[in-house]
Amino acid sequence: MESLPLELPAETLKRVASELGCHPTDERVALHLDEEDKLRHFREYFYIPKMQDLPPIDLSLVNKDENAIYFLGNSLGLQPKMVKAFLDEELQKWAKMGAYGHEVGKRPWITGDETIASLMNDIVGANEKEIALMNALTVNLHLLLLSFFKPTPKRYKILLEAKAFPSDQYAIESQLQLHGLNIEKSMLIIKPREGEETWRTEDILEVIEKEGDSIAVILFSGVHFYTGQLFDIPAITKAGQAKGCFVGFDLAHAVGNVELHLHDWGVDFACWCSYKYLNAGAGGLAGAFVHEKHAGKIKPALVGWFSNELSTRFQMNNKLQLISGANGFRISNPPIFLVCSLHASLEIFKKTTMKALRKKSILLTGYLEYMIKHYYDKDKAETKKLFVNIITPSHVEERGCQLTLTFSVPIKSVFQELQKRGVVCDIREPNGIRVAPVPLYNSFHDVYKFINLLKSALDSAERKK
């Protein structure tokens, strides 16, 4: 799926520690990795929250002037410092020239989304005509399903993973209901094996081979929101299309996190939000991908003014000249202030590559995994020892930034104690705490400090039992 580093994270840590004459858990290893990190300056492009500004903080436990340990980019990315300047540019344009802002400036309001779409090319591995920046994720998912899900008496099912993000399942259920289909018979859900938390690719492919003739659409996450598992997108796509299915992906937790090659993999359609790893702010402008092979063949089921070619849009003759490609799925004009915040982040991504970010991410998350396992791996000989279990796959090619952790002590107590100490992460039912060091703005020393804060939080949670 992607080229892996020649050296796995644990091997790198041991090598660096040997060169420094210390143990891999020593602080010197983290500081050295930060010194050698060619992407370390990217942190300066973002606002890092201070301890004193976090609502749940206990100031008696922290230095109020220090930066928080922000490991929640998988839920909401940090604010790029250029966001305010980009917003101010459009506010000033509006104030000074009113409607003329539709046609002038770096981001003319009529084509604001189109002016930044090419900045997504490397991030999702697509050409510009395959990408549309519009709406919110679930709205885009509905628009895509309306075009790609065309059930027949023999081919009427949608395949998805168990415990998909709720919004995806709700969208699928409503699409099935829209076609008058029975949800239980038409929604095919694949679960992990008994006693396992994540999915085996061979099991997914087996279901596709067995049920494929009755499946119209396969819709999987790129990265599962809870477990952090990165699915084998090219393998699922190839298997599904071999059985005549359309294959699409919700890339909310994959975009800006892992390398994607949607065009080369032949993915039929995909959608994503932009407020997680793309750092575009809460409710940011989402995106959609439609492979160019479908241009002129699979058309949007719902259209509007902005589905029409710009060259004839203002002729007002009410004769739709549909834009070929993903932009034909747009319905309304772009929300320029959402364009601004996304633009600010994409300009940062432009300064590097997803390959470089992924390389750092593998080592950064690998370092976090190594430290957790070193201190908190389950010891069968010591049944009373505190332990932390990582349910995210251990193979680097099967995960992104995120690790999902479970604990031998009450999880809500652990979460509260982490919050008091300035660790920004989140808790997800049924029993996971998600931590995601992001290569754009997190450091190796952040991971080192997190491990120390985790020890303190676990000790406190243990005392409360």
XYZ file of C-alpha atoms in Angstrom:
465
model
C 0.000 0.000 0.000
C 2.841 2.383 0.826
C 6.629 2.170 0.974
C 7.771 1.414 4.502
C 10.873 2.801 6.211
C 13.976 0.645 5.938
C 14.247 0.779 9.717
C 11.317 0.193 12.050
C 10.763 2.684 14.903
C 12.011 0.382 17.690
C 15.219 -0.258 15.744
C 15.746 3.478 15.213
C 15.249 4.194 18.916
C 17.711 1.510 19.948
C 20.282 2.699 17.424
C 19.993 6.339 18.530
C 20.171 5.332 22.200
C 23.293 3.276 21.496
C 24.929 6.244 19.765
C 24.056 8.472 22.747
C 25.141 5.864 25.294
C 21.748 5.683 27.020
C 18.503 3.683 27.124
C 15.812 4.353 24.451
C 13.523 5.718 27.201
C 16.059 8.406 28.170
C 15.029 12.018 27.581
C 18.178 12.511 25.504
C 16.702 10.296 22.791
C 13.639 12.536 22.422
C 15.762 15.693 22.357
C 18.115 14.188 19.773
C 15.228 13.103 17.530
C 13.827 16.636 17.677
C 17.218 18.115 16.789
C 17.459 15.824 13.763
C 13.846 16.379 12.700
C 13.786 18.286 9.392
C 10.114 19.167 9.965
C 10.504 20.592 13.482
C 10.091 24.197 12.306
C 6.539 23.433 11.083
C 5.417 23.620 14.712
C 6.002 27.383 14.504
C 3.208 27.694 11.931
C 0.560 26.794 14.548
C -0.820 28.163 17.800
C -0.098 25.649 20.578
C -2.539 25.993 23.513
C -1.023 26.969 26.867
C -1.649 24.981 30.027
C -3.327 27.927 31.728
C -5.968 28.281 29.001
C -7.325 24.724 29.180
C -10.683 24.539 31.033
C -10.027 21.269 32.976
C -6.457 22.193 34.044
C -5.304 21.918 37.652
C -2.746 24.716 37.941
C -1.272 23.139 41.065
C -0.026 20.253 38.925
C 1.518 22.146 35.989
C 3.517 25.163 34.917
C 0.779 27.439 33.612
C 3.053 29.030 30.989
C 4.073 25.768 29.329
C 2.532 24.449 26.142
C -0.153 21.813 26.518
C 0.513 18.303 25.241
C -1.918 18.446 22.333
C -2.556 14.918 21.066
C -6.031 15.532 19.632
C -5.313 16.410 16.009
C -7.332 13.324 15.088
C -10.418 15.203 16.303
C -9.573 18.886 15.803
C -6.306 20.129 14.363
C -4.577 23.189 15.753
C -5.067 26.652 14.272
C -2.550 27.736 11.639
C -1.279 31.213 12.476
C -2.114 32.499 8.990
C -5.849 31.841 9.358
C -6.588 35.252 10.852
C -4.643 37.099 8.139
C -6.451 35.213 5.373
C -9.830 35.903 6.973
C -8.933 39.564 7.418
C -8.072 39.824 3.709
C -11.584 38.748 2.747
C -13.247 40.867 5.431
C -11.318 43.901 4.210
C -12.230 43.146 0.621
C -15.884 42.872 1.583
C -15.709 46.113 3.553
C -13.909 48.097 0.859
C -15.424 46.868 -2.389
C -18.534 44.837 -1.614
C -19.715 42.685 -4.522
C -16.552 43.291 -6.551
C -14.903 40.784 -4.209
C -16.585 38.019 -6.194
C -14.129 38.542 -9.036
C -10.862 39.929 -7.620
C -8.115 39.087 -5.167
C -6.216 35.904 -4.277
C -9.508 34.140 -3.590
C -12.290 35.537 -5.816
C -15.459 34.508 -4.038
C -17.002 32.845 -7.070
C -14.010 30.539 -7.544
C -12.526 30.570 -4.040
C -12.688 26.802 -3.660
C -11.175 26.219 -7.082
C -8.211 28.483 -6.349
C -7.012 26.137 -3.599
C -8.173 22.737 -4.888
C -4.807 21.922 -6.487
C -3.200 22.119 -3.040
C -5.077 18.903 -2.222
C -3.541 16.936 -5.106
C -0.557 15.504 -3.224
C -2.538 15.021 -0.034
C -5.118 12.668 -1.568
C -3.192 11.532 -4.632
C -5.558 12.832 -7.280
C -5.678 15.295 -10.130
C -7.487 18.592 -9.790
C -10.564 17.579 -11.794
C -11.157 14.671 -9.423
C -11.384 16.911 -6.324
C -14.210 19.159 -5.163
C -14.071 21.236 -1.984
C -17.609 21.665 -0.725
C -20.135 21.163 2.066
C -19.557 18.933 5.094
C -18.478 15.296 5.004
C -21.852 13.600 5.475
C -23.531 15.928 2.989
C -20.906 14.919 0.441
C -21.357 11.258 1.327
C -25.069 11.540 0.612
C -24.435 13.299 -2.718
C -21.968 10.595 -3.760
C -24.184 7.709 -2.689
C -27.105 9.181 -4.605
C -25.007 8.799 -7.757
C -23.094 5.593 -7.057
C -25.707 3.549 -5.217
C -28.163 2.394 -7.853
C -29.607 -0.843 -6.430
C -31.057 -3.573 -8.613
C -33.022 -6.683 -7.566
C -29.784 -8.695 -7.597
C -27.248 -6.064 -6.508
C -28.647 -4.005 -3.653
C -26.347 -4.233 -0.618
C -23.881 -1.786 0.914
C -20.884 -3.287 2.725
C -19.262 -1.423 5.637
C -17.210 -2.181 8.710
C -18.872 -2.730 12.096
C -18.871 0.287 14.392
C -18.246 2.677 11.529
C -18.529 6.318 12.534
C -22.224 6.811 13.419
C -22.820 9.436 10.741
C -21.698 7.004 8.026
C -24.071 4.321 9.214
C -26.936 6.811 9.509
C -26.259 7.990 5.953
C -26.247 4.418 4.636
C -29.444 3.550 6.492
C -31.222 6.606 5.108
C -30.011 5.874 1.573
C -31.364 2.336 1.826
C -34.675 3.658 3.146
C -34.780 6.170 0.293
C -34.759 3.222 -2.125
C -37.392 1.342 -0.119
C -34.927 -1.359 0.930
C -34.891 -3.382 4.124
C -31.951 -2.184 6.224
C -31.193 -5.527 7.866
C -31.094 -7.349 4.534
C -29.304 -4.616 2.593
C -26.681 -3.307 5.028
C -23.888 -5.884 5.192
C -21.651 -5.314 8.235
C -18.329 -7.046 8.723
C -17.060 -7.481 12.281
C -13.580 -8.320 13.557
C -13.006 -11.905 14.613
C -14.244 -12.944 18.038
C -11.870 -11.619 20.694
C -10.116 -9.231 18.285
C -10.450 -5.440 18.096
C -9.393 -4.862 14.487
C -10.136 -6.358 11.084
C -7.996 -8.770 9.112
C -7.720 -7.811 5.472
C -8.165 -11.425 4.380
C -11.525 -11.533 6.183
C -12.703 -8.389 4.395
C -11.624 -9.780 1.030
C -13.314 -13.087 1.788
C -16.647 -11.374 2.428
C -16.286 -9.375 -0.788
C -15.571 -12.556 -2.765
C -18.476 -14.412 -1.175
C -21.098 -11.638 -1.217
C -19.797 -9.401 -3.998
C -22.400 -10.297 -6.586
C -25.105 -8.814 -4.363
C -23.105 -5.752 -3.233
C -23.678 -2.475 -5.057
C -21.352 -0.276 -2.984
C -18.515 -0.930 -0.555
C -18.007 1.963 1.839
C -15.202 1.730 4.363
C -13.289 4.179 6.507
C -9.741 4.894 5.402
C -8.687 4.914 9.049
C -11.161 3.674 11.638
C -12.085 6.479 14.045
C -12.007 4.292 17.189
C -9.286 1.704 16.678
C -7.033 3.839 14.494
C -6.689 0.964 12.024
C -5.616 1.930 8.506
C -7.506 -0.273 6.067
C -5.831 -1.658 2.954
C -7.528 0.728 0.540
C -6.002 -0.577 -2.713
C -6.693 -4.234 -1.846
C -10.317 -3.548 -0.880
C -10.795 -1.430 -4.000
C -9.343 -4.059 -6.318
C -11.359 -6.889 -4.765
C -14.609 -4.929 -4.807
C -14.290 -3.754 -8.387
C -13.404 -7.289 -9.513
C -16.873 -8.292 -8.279
C -18.559 -5.356 -10.029
C -18.987 -3.148 -6.954
C -18.350 0.561 -6.647
C -15.836 1.203 -3.856
C -15.725 4.392 -1.798
C -14.055 5.590 1.387
C -14.703 7.989 4.243
C -11.249 9.514 4.653
C -11.994 11.720 7.672
C -9.208 10.126 9.725
C -6.911 9.355 6.785
C -6.583 12.623 4.868
C -3.509 14.559 5.986
C -2.567 11.574 8.151
C -1.377 8.836 5.779
C -0.270 8.709 2.154
C -3.178 8.375 -0.251
C -3.095 7.591 -3.973
C -6.783 7.613 -4.798
C -6.332 8.009 -8.551
C -3.672 5.319 -8.930
C -5.567 2.927 -6.672
C -8.657 3.382 -8.834
C -10.946 4.292 -5.922
C -14.373 5.189 -7.305
C -15.286 7.914 -4.831
C -14.268 9.300 -1.456
C -15.053 12.120 0.921
C -13.368 13.757 3.893
C -13.651 16.538 6.424
C -10.917 19.142 6.914
C -10.958 19.956 10.621
C -8.880 17.003 11.841
C -5.453 16.499 10.282
C -6.129 19.262 7.724
C -6.444 21.885 10.504
C -9.218 23.950 8.890
C -11.206 24.592 12.079
C -14.459 23.209 13.461
C -16.970 22.596 10.675
C -14.324 23.295 8.032
C -14.902 22.939 4.298
C -15.032 19.257 3.356
C -13.904 17.520 0.195
C -14.956 14.867 -2.300
C -13.164 12.729 -4.854
C -14.664 11.198 -7.985
C -12.291 9.214 -10.187
C -11.879 10.684 -13.659
C -12.930 7.374 -15.248
C -16.483 8.253 -14.195
C -16.488 11.730 -15.800
C -19.505 12.042 -18.068
C -20.772 8.589 -17.053
C -21.808 8.935 -13.426
C -23.499 12.263 -12.936
C -24.655 14.069 -9.817
C -28.211 13.219 -8.815
C -28.718 16.691 -7.366
C -27.457 19.805 -9.113
C -27.468 23.549 -8.593
C -26.097 26.762 -10.027
C -22.498 25.873 -9.241
C -22.806 22.526 -11.028
C -22.888 24.595 -14.220
C -19.764 25.558 -16.167
C -18.532 29.006 -15.130
C -18.320 30.103 -18.783
C -22.100 29.863 -19.177
C -23.259 30.162 -15.552
C -24.213 33.796 -15.844
C -26.064 33.484 -19.147
C -29.137 32.625 -17.058
C -30.698 30.559 -19.849
C -31.644 27.738 -17.467
C -29.925 25.168 -19.661
C -27.515 23.231 -17.461
C -24.029 22.806 -18.858
C -22.740 20.337 -16.292
C -19.117 20.632 -15.205
C -17.275 17.409 -15.970
C -15.650 15.741 -12.991
C -15.995 16.237 -9.257
C -16.862 19.933 -9.448
C -20.115 19.046 -11.154
C -21.245 17.694 -7.789
C -21.092 21.169 -6.263
C -24.459 22.793 -5.753
C -23.887 26.223 -4.242
C -21.224 28.910 -4.055
C -18.187 28.307 -1.814
C -18.264 29.659 1.777
C -15.292 31.982 1.476
C -14.443 32.192 5.176
C -14.201 28.400 5.368
C -12.054 28.508 2.237
C -9.685 30.867 4.065
C -8.992 28.649 7.037
C -8.466 25.602 4.821
C -6.228 27.619 2.526
C -4.024 28.664 5.454
C -3.444 25.030 6.381
C -2.920 23.798 2.825
C -0.190 26.407 2.325
C 1.670 24.681 5.181
C 1.240 21.248 3.593
C 2.562 22.767 0.355
C 5.942 23.336 2.041
C 6.502 19.590 2.472
C 5.129 16.275 1.170
C 2.865 13.598 2.580
C 5.768 11.176 2.191
C 7.945 13.299 4.509
C 5.129 13.773 7.019
C 4.340 10.074 6.995
C 7.997 9.175 7.574
C 8.107 11.341 10.689
C 4.687 10.141 11.816
C 5.746 6.485 11.732
C 8.684 7.214 14.020
C 6.739 9.623 16.250
C 3.869 7.208 16.904
C 6.342 4.330 17.036
C 8.209 6.159 19.802
C 4.954 6.628 21.714
C 4.144 2.925 21.302
C 7.639 1.891 22.452
C 7.446 4.038 25.584
C 3.971 2.794 26.541
C 4.943 -0.837 26.045
C 8.174 -0.394 27.970
C 6.467 0.977 31.064
C 2.946 -0.425 30.882
C 2.879 -3.685 28.935
C 0.752 -6.324 30.624
C 2.846 -8.623 32.828
C 1.242 -12.031 33.375
C 3.567 -12.659 36.322
C 2.487 -9.446 38.060
C -1.307 -9.445 37.929
C -1.562 -6.339 40.128
C 0.706 -4.233 37.917
C -0.872 -1.263 36.153
C -1.024 -1.868 32.430
C -2.005 -0.020 29.272
C -3.213 -1.949 26.245
C -2.877 -0.575 22.707
C -5.730 -1.799 20.515
C -4.406 -0.043 17.395
C -2.480 -2.421 15.105
C 1.229 -2.675 15.876
C 2.262 -2.907 12.208
C 3.083 0.608 11.010
C 1.436 0.003 7.623
C -1.876 -0.656 9.408
C -2.164 2.617 11.335
C -1.682 6.364 11.111
C -0.842 8.837 13.893
C -3.390 7.594 16.396
C -3.073 4.993 19.130
C -6.162 3.927 21.049
C -5.447 2.905 24.638
C -7.358 0.884 27.213
C -6.417 0.633 30.883
C -6.445 -1.679 33.900
C -7.832 1.182 35.996
C -11.113 3.082 35.441
C -10.764 4.928 32.152
C -12.746 8.003 33.150
C -10.424 8.588 36.108
C -7.382 8.276 33.842
C -8.897 10.725 31.353
C -9.743 13.277 34.048
C -6.245 13.059 35.512
C -4.664 13.525 32.086
C -6.840 16.576 31.484
C -5.802 18.080 34.819
C -2.174 17.758 33.717
C -2.628 19.509 30.390
C -2.850 16.503 28.097
C -5.419 17.149 25.375
C -6.767 13.834 24.104
C -10.239 12.297 24.061
C -12.239 9.377 25.336
C -14.425 7.276 23.057
C -16.948 4.650 24.032
C -16.824 1.881 24.928
C -13.460 2.193 26.703
C -10.742 3.875 24.646
C -8.602 6.967 25.062
C -7.293 8.208 21.720
C -3.892 9.889 21.521
C -2.524 11.154 18.221
C 0.869 12.867 17.933
C 0.709 14.833 14.670
C 3.952 15.303 12.702
C 3.157 18.870 11.646
C 3.183 20.264 15.169
C 4.001 17.574 17.730
C 7.544 16.821 18.857
C 9.304 13.758 20.202
C 9.725 15.640 23.467
C 5.932 15.998 23.600
C 5.780 12.199 23.648
C 8.414 11.995 26.378
C 6.507 14.501 28.523
C 3.230 12.688 27.869
C 4.664 9.447 29.243
C 5.668 11.216 32.464
C 2.234 12.794 32.781
C 0.592 9.452 32.055
C 2.512 7.875 34.938
C 1.307 10.584 37.284
C -2.278 10.278 35.994
C -2.295 6.487 36.368
C -0.891 6.653 39.893
C -3.603 9.129 40.857
C -6.341 7.056 39.194
C -5.078 3.947 40.988
C -5.343 5.660 44.356
C -8.945 6.559 43.628
C -10.003 2.946 43.014
